XYZ file of C-alpha atoms in Angstrom:
111
model
C 6.151 82.473 -109.744
C 7.593 80.490 -112.588
C 10.640 81.660 -114.496
C 8.638 81.990 -117.721
C 6.040 84.286 -116.155
C 8.778 86.315 -114.478
C 10.539 86.743 -117.835
C 7.274 87.887 -119.513
C 6.682 90.409 -116.719
C 10.229 91.761 -117.087
C 9.865 92.054 -120.893
C 6.514 93.814 -120.468
C 7.902 96.257 -117.935
C 10.876 97.043 -120.170
C 8.651 97.493 -123.194
C 6.250 99.781 -121.382
C 9.142 101.895 -120.094
C 10.629 102.148 -123.553
C 7.309 103.134 -125.135
C 6.629 105.798 -122.539
C 10.151 107.230 -122.823
C 9.875 107.464 -126.581
C 6.447 109.032 -126.371
C 7.617 111.630 -123.903
C 10.747 112.455 -125.924
C 8.782 113.048 -129.114
C 7.569 116.509 -128.139
C 8.039 118.843 -131.057
C 10.325 121.882 -130.903
C 7.803 123.947 -132.804
C 4.317 124.647 -131.619
C 1.879 121.943 -132.508
C -1.051 122.740 -134.769
C -4.656 121.718 -134.442
C -4.180 119.313 -137.374
C -1.238 117.662 -135.586
C -3.372 117.283 -132.481
C -6.225 115.729 -134.445
C -3.858 113.206 -136.088
C -2.217 112.252 -132.785
C -5.593 112.001 -131.033
C -7.043 109.856 -133.824
C -4.047 107.465 -133.598
C -4.492 107.239 -129.809
C -8.216 106.578 -130.143
C -7.591 103.862 -132.727
C -5.045 102.121 -130.509
C -7.375 102.375 -127.549
C -10.215 100.878 -129.615
C -7.967 97.939 -130.570
C -7.112 97.465 -126.869
C -10.843 97.452 -126.178
C -11.395 94.770 -128.774
C -8.866 92.667 -126.861
C -10.755 93.484 -123.654
C -7.692 95.151 -122.094
C -8.287 98.917 -122.021
C -6.398 100.686 -119.253
C -7.965 103.469 -117.251
C -4.730 105.456 -117.571
C -5.242 105.563 -121.356
C -8.713 106.973 -120.883
C -7.333 109.610 -118.509
C -4.623 110.568 -120.992
C -7.186 110.907 -123.790
C -9.370 113.144 -121.546
C -6.313 115.249 -120.734
C -5.459 115.598 -124.446
C -9.035 116.682 -125.283
C -9.099 119.190 -122.403
C -5.765 120.687 -123.420
C -6.814 121.009 -127.054
C -10.167 122.551 -126.118
C -8.251 125.256 -124.250
C -6.007 125.839 -127.261
C -2.885 124.124 -125.871
C -2.151 121.894 -128.831
C 1.356 121.132 -127.626
C 0.001 119.510 -124.452
C -2.824 117.957 -126.443
C -0.381 116.244 -128.757
C 1.830 115.168 -125.893
C -1.105 113.674 -123.990
C -2.379 112.003 -127.176
C 0.994 110.399 -127.771
C 1.086 109.262 -124.151
C -2.403 107.755 -124.541
C -1.326 105.963 -127.700
C 1.812 104.563 -125.987
C -0.323 103.315 -123.125
C -2.883 101.749 -125.456
C -0.117 100.008 -127.355
C 1.378 98.765 -124.124
C -2.004 97.325 -123.105
C -2.252 95.620 -126.515
C 1.194 94.162 -125.988
C 0.180 92.954 -122.531
C -2.966 91.325 -123.852
C -1.212 89.492 -126.676
C 1.803 88.433 -124.603
C -0.314 87.075 -121.810
C -2.654 85.225 -124.140
C -0.504 82.114 -123.889
C 1.829 82.995 -121.001
C -0.757 82.171 -118.354
C -0.414 78.480 -119.282
C 3.164 78.516 -117.864
C 2.042 79.425 -114.373
C 2.600 76.730 -111.788
C -0.433 75.740 -109.828
C 0.454 74.555 -106.336
């Protein structure tokens, strides 16, 4: 594997880890409302739609969105917001992956 590709993979892994840590630490101290859930879910859906337009949707994002909806449907808006934020972070990571790999593949050595 070439050094450029290895560097891109390391940057991607670090970015994904950072995004997921930030998303998980953003849980509110107060109970989340239905309005907060709807806003978080809409942001996650929008990011997932953008990932789809880049043809790079992750199945983990879809699972997190489903978990968010299920939690909210049962009245657990705290978990719904947390899962929505996780889904948004995953979607943004998939967007980052798609855009960073758009040109990086050219640096791969063919043997």
